[in-house]
């Protein structure tokens, strides 16, 4: 993760490479030009050295002929060697332009050496005349060589004229190239450096801005840095920190709210407990009052009223006692009988209750006040509105492992959509005539109590009556559930 | 603003790159070529053609023919020589050629002792074959291998006949030759004289003059003074024809005179075109050049040994002034 360092290294190496390339190119070109110059100079120098050494040969020969000493002979031999060397050098200069002339030139040199040798030979044989003649010829040859050198150099100049001019114009171009190149590189480097510094400072700026915003408390703005170096890493961690802080913040807020709600519900609970206690006091007071009233009615000889009041009191007590507990079917049937007593007192002959109960089924556990609301419904809908009254059947039958409870009336029946709503537990009872614990309540309680759906069924035909069927398992499938409910 | 700056910068960048590229191309790309290294074999045959009269139409043609043939045969040939019959220079060139040990020398013959010494002794010493071209020097005196050129004797005869056919069989003819008395001139003269001898009514006056222009003019003046009744002139040496005609022209009309010469002079063609010359003997210089190189190559490659010592004669034709234009 040394990205910034890497970037700096990269910039440095790019600059270095550019410099190196230019340096190499310049050096190479310089070397090349130098070599060319050297070659050119070498050409002229070697041609000139031929002239010089050929003249030297003639001079030495002359010296020797005048004064035939060992030294002079050495000198002569030495200059001959030099001439031969020069000839070999010149031989390298051959090209297609000067080939003919150069071969002639070299042969002339050979001739000069041969002539001087002949001169020496004749001198050794004391043939001075011939020797002198050969010497004259050698002198002439040396002159020819000088002339030819000039001619050759002239030819060279002509041949290489374009070349020389090319070199001159090339070096001028090179100067120009240097200037342009320098300008270009300067500009490029400036741009690269600008871009490079920007690539470092821009993320830092972005990060600074983000930090400012964070410190100002804006935790919900994402920190985004367009970079691929440490800054971006920093930004990422920064961003994670922001998210964490944000989360913690929200958590704390939630907790605070929760605590607040808890506080409120605690208050509500206390209030409801208080209310509950209060509401328990009222019914007990009512119950006692009812009992007092019953005694009073009995003492005054109104036995029927007394019985009625006892039933009401019993019902009331049952209501208070068993609402949230399971009871046996036996208890339920007893409550229904009490309830019926009260209703009979109201409806007299208009209400006829038929009980068809199999005694063996009465030990089955059942949520308290399950049947009463159904019977009450039947009374309200099937008996109350009809002048000639109605009939209600309550049947409890043993049906293998189930107990089948049927409540039938001969009332006007229930519309289909309402029936389905009741079964689904959706209907909210608005009829003020009910005692408060409605039909839906029953359905839901049964479901909860046994943990089985479809325990209740309603069959109804319009104008012919309604039949509510409840099937209760003899043993409860989910004891645990029942226990929790018992408590 | 920023965008504009960026565009501006890029533009400058591109502009600079372009300039750099162009100059780099110029600086690194060398369009000049060095002469190719000598790819030919070292032992390519070297032939030198040496004339006394460089850059005259006749000898240019000889050189051209020789160069053509040399190219065909794969030999390298150079034309050396002196300008305007400068003998010293000519002989110096010949000596250099010999000392340079060229493989063969084709030379315009010069009938002097120095020339003969060079060809006989020096060239023979180095074993360099010499062929004379255009003008011959006898084999016995020069040890030349052969001669390539016109039959000068025949040329002399032809020019005499040409004159007779124009002039008729009587008249005074002045034969002007140069004082060098070169072999080819002697041959021409004998040819002319041979023909004219058989016509007793034709009187020949022979005169010699040094080749320098003033001297030719002086000599012509003398001759015109001496022989005012001259009918015709023959310039045996074509190079003196110009000065001669100039002097005749100064005296009076050129047309009445029958003036003839050969085509190997520098002014021959011009004079013929101006109809100042009534006729010339035209030789075949290109043929000569070609043939000489051919013969020399055959000698050097040992195909024809020995060469025909009498020489290889090239074609000659008569050209009258009216034939032209």
XYZ file of C-alpha atoms in Angstrom, chain B residues 32-319:
288
model
C 22.455 12.578 -48.860
C 24.107 9.405 -49.841
C 27.743 8.603 -49.624
C 29.212 7.141 -52.786
C 28.729 3.427 -52.772
C 31.703 1.503 -51.602
C 33.579 0.053 -54.477
C 31.658 -3.114 -55.078
C 33.427 -4.012 -58.275
C 36.156 -6.511 -58.398
C 39.582 -5.139 -57.671
C 40.938 -6.458 -60.909
C 38.473 -4.681 -63.138
C 40.211 -3.792 -66.350
C 41.198 -0.149 -66.467
C 41.534 1.509 -69.823
C 42.534 5.078 -70.532
C 41.697 6.879 -73.717
C 44.104 9.801 -74.236
C 43.582 12.424 -76.865
C 45.246 15.708 -77.665
C 41.975 17.434 -78.311
C 39.568 17.039 -75.462
C 36.077 18.377 -75.900
C 36.046 18.592 -79.626
C 33.032 17.045 -81.334
C 35.111 14.404 -83.029
C 36.942 13.204 -79.952
C 33.823 13.469 -77.808
C 32.242 10.985 -80.159
C 35.248 8.706 -79.930
C 35.078 8.901 -76.166
C 31.366 8.216 -76.197
C 31.754 5.142 -78.362
C 34.590 3.875 -76.203
C 32.630 4.431 -73.011
C 29.680 2.525 -74.450
C 31.821 -0.404 -75.407
C 33.699 -0.366 -72.094
C 30.420 -0.458 -70.222
C 29.333 -3.383 -72.334
C 32.581 -5.232 -71.680
C 32.616 -4.415 -67.976
C 35.806 -2.429 -68.098
C 36.319 0.943 -66.521
C 37.384 3.618 -68.921
C 38.511 7.166 -68.450
C 39.141 9.758 -71.111
C 42.200 11.843 -70.452
C 44.017 14.252 -72.629
C 45.094 17.755 -73.326
C 43.161 20.658 -74.660
C 44.010 22.139 -78.024
C 46.876 19.872 -78.921
C 48.981 20.744 -75.881
C 51.685 18.175 -76.444
C 53.435 18.509 -73.093
C 50.227 17.983 -71.250
C 49.269 15.126 -73.528
C 52.582 13.361 -73.030
C 52.423 13.935 -69.301
C 49.011 12.294 -69.238
C 50.372 9.426 -71.245
C 53.269 9.014 -68.848
C 50.974 9.119 -65.845
C 48.792 6.507 -67.478
C 51.786 4.286 -68.037
C 53.175 4.846 -64.533
C 49.699 4.226 -63.127
C 49.928 0.793 -64.681
C 46.565 0.890 -66.357
C 45.640 -2.274 -68.186
C 45.457 -0.716 -71.604
C 45.939 2.624 -73.293
C 44.082 3.870 -76.325
C 45.839 6.930 -77.577
C 45.578 9.390 -80.369
C 48.839 8.915 -82.182
C 51.374 11.700 -81.970
C 54.262 11.486 -84.307
C 56.982 12.801 -81.970
C 60.074 11.267 -80.475
C 58.888 11.730 -76.939
C 55.655 9.902 -77.756
C 57.532 7.105 -79.416
C 59.928 6.832 -76.493
C 57.063 6.592 -74.035
C 55.195 3.970 -76.028
C 58.214 2.018 -77.078
C 60.204 1.981 -73.862
C 57.995 2.894 -70.910
C 54.822 1.142 -71.941
C 56.704 -1.892 -73.116
C 58.604 -1.910 -69.816
C 55.369 -2.111 -67.859
C 53.817 -4.397 -70.481
C 50.936 -2.067 -71.219
C 49.346 -2.565 -74.635
C 48.885 0.613 -76.634
C 46.420 1.071 -79.423
C 46.435 4.171 -81.544
C 43.130 5.584 -82.532
C 42.215 8.208 -85.111
C 45.774 9.094 -85.923
C 48.306 6.377 -86.396
C 51.978 6.183 -85.649
C 53.776 3.395 -87.499
C 54.104 0.207 -85.521
C 57.820 0.027 -85.989
C 58.261 3.389 -84.336
C 55.723 3.128 -81.536
C 55.307 -0.569 -80.828
C 51.558 0.025 -80.831
C 49.575 -3.139 -80.889
C 47.269 -1.974 -83.614
C 45.579 1.024 -85.094
C 41.881 1.690 -85.090
C 40.637 4.464 -87.318
C 40.244 5.659 -90.830
C 42.519 4.707 -93.654
C 44.136 8.131 -93.986
C 45.664 7.337 -97.348
C 42.220 6.444 -98.676
C 40.844 9.540 -97.068
C 43.392 11.623 -98.913
C 42.448 10.009 -102.183
C 38.772 10.531 -101.523
C 39.140 14.193 -100.704
C 41.176 14.699 -103.906
C 38.525 12.969 -105.968
C 35.827 14.986 -104.268
C 37.610 18.162 -105.186
C 38.146 17.123 -108.758
C 34.513 16.281 -109.169
C 33.556 19.761 -107.989
C 36.286 21.821 -109.496
C 36.873 20.035 -112.741
C 40.134 18.726 -113.992
C 42.132 21.875 -113.926
C 43.036 24.475 -111.398
C 45.460 25.447 -108.686
C 45.106 23.620 -105.445
C 46.808 24.677 -102.259
C 47.468 21.876 -99.796
C 47.923 23.357 -96.353
C 49.379 21.091 -93.732
C 50.851 21.747 -90.345
C 54.540 21.667 -89.779
C 54.363 18.703 -87.412
C 54.442 16.392 -90.374
C 52.534 13.788 -88.504
C 52.205 10.342 -89.900
C 48.508 10.564 -90.605
C 48.968 13.842 -92.434
C 51.688 12.382 -94.533
C 49.375 9.542 -95.433
C 46.617 11.931 -96.370
C 49.017 13.964 -98.418
C 50.331 10.982 -100.315
C 46.741 9.948 -100.988
C 45.865 13.387 -102.316
C 48.958 13.709 -104.357
C 48.521 10.248 -105.854
C 45.185 11.242 -107.286
C 46.136 14.712 -108.410
C 49.330 13.572 -110.101
C 47.360 11.922 -112.868
C 45.751 15.225 -113.738
C 48.459 17.375 -115.285
C 46.205 20.441 -115.399
C 45.804 20.416 -111.720
C 48.633 22.220 -110.116
C 49.268 21.489 -106.453
C 50.941 23.898 -104.126
C 52.033 22.381 -100.841
C 52.513 24.567 -97.825
C 53.183 24.012 -94.158
C 52.282 26.161 -91.228
C 52.589 25.915 -87.471
C 49.239 25.161 -85.878
C 48.856 28.414 -83.945
C 45.962 30.457 -85.252
C 47.900 33.652 -86.035
C 50.509 31.713 -87.898
C 47.898 29.904 -89.944
C 46.325 33.227 -90.810
C 49.720 34.683 -91.739
C 50.545 31.683 -93.877
C 47.194 31.809 -95.646
C 47.695 35.483 -96.344
C 51.090 34.729 -97.806
C 49.703 31.955 -99.950
C 46.864 34.147 -101.224
C 49.361 36.826 -102.065
C 51.675 34.374 -103.707
C 49.034 32.485 -105.612
C 46.144 34.818 -106.285
C 44.867 32.401 -108.924
C 44.351 29.530 -106.472
C 41.087 27.707 -107.062
C 40.976 25.287 -104.199
C 42.258 24.649 -100.704
C 42.622 21.447 -98.865
C 43.316 21.689 -95.136
C 45.131 18.466 -94.499
C 44.977 19.125 -90.825
C 41.311 19.829 -90.112
C 42.188 22.096 -87.191
C 43.711 24.761 -89.366
C 40.674 24.951 -91.673
C 38.922 27.485 -89.446
C 41.705 30.037 -89.369
C 42.379 29.481 -93.041
C 38.806 30.129 -94.084
C 38.630 33.142 -91.826
C 41.560 34.691 -93.666
C 40.159 33.777 -97.070
C 36.876 35.317 -96.037
C 38.636 38.525 -95.076
C 40.115 38.769 -98.518
C 36.873 38.332 -100.374
C 34.232 35.795 -101.090
C 34.708 32.314 -99.721
C 32.269 30.713 -102.128
C 34.374 30.816 -105.300
C 37.066 28.738 -103.652
C 36.832 25.024 -103.421
C 37.769 24.334 -99.848
C 37.920 20.886 -98.365
C 38.968 19.337 -95.101
C 38.403 16.477 -92.712
C 35.894 16.125 -89.903
C 38.325 15.712 -87.006
C 38.782 19.441 -86.536
C 36.986 21.319 -83.836
C 35.260 23.638 -86.327
C 34.700 21.251 -89.207
C 31.000 20.743 -88.761
C 30.238 24.399 -88.179
C 32.120 25.416 -91.277
C 30.375 22.769 -93.309
C 27.008 23.913 -92.100
C 27.886 27.478 -93.017
C 28.851 26.139 -96.468
C 32.272 27.649 -96.040
C 33.654 24.201 -96.500
C 32.555 22.618 -99.728
C 33.061 19.146 -98.450
C 34.585 17.062 -95.707
C 35.657 13.514 -95.325
C 33.550 12.156 -92.539
C 35.048 9.439 -90.426
C 33.270 7.246 -87.870
C 34.553 8.457 -84.499
C 32.037 6.523 -82.436
C 32.852 3.388 -84.330
C 36.539 4.055 -83.693
C 35.989 4.398 -79.958
C 33.935 1.259 -79.819
C 36.231 -0.742 -81.962
C 39.369 0.347 -80.139
C 38.001 -0.740 -76.772
C 36.724 -3.939 -78.290
C 40.088 -4.756 -79.821
C 41.946 -3.852 -76.659
C 39.648 -6.006 -74.565
C 40.157 -8.901 -76.909
C 43.892 -8.451 -76.600
C 43.731 -8.229 -72.822
C 41.593 -11.301 -72.618
C 43.893 -13.126 -75.006
C 41.200 -13.736 -77.548
C 42.916 -12.265 -80.563
C 46.644 -12.630 -80.350
C 48.344 -11.128 -82.162
C 46.284 -8.178 -83.275
C 46.262 -7.132 -86.866
C 49.246 -4.812 -86.987
C 47.913 -2.999 -90.041
C 44.987 -1.847 -88.035
C 41.268 -1.993 -88.029
C 39.980 0.530 -90.490
C 36.769 2.302 -89.919
C 34.384 3.660 -92.464
C 34.888 7.020 -94.163
C 32.398 8.984 -96.247
C 32.436 12.069 -98.346
C 30.099 14.812 -97.339
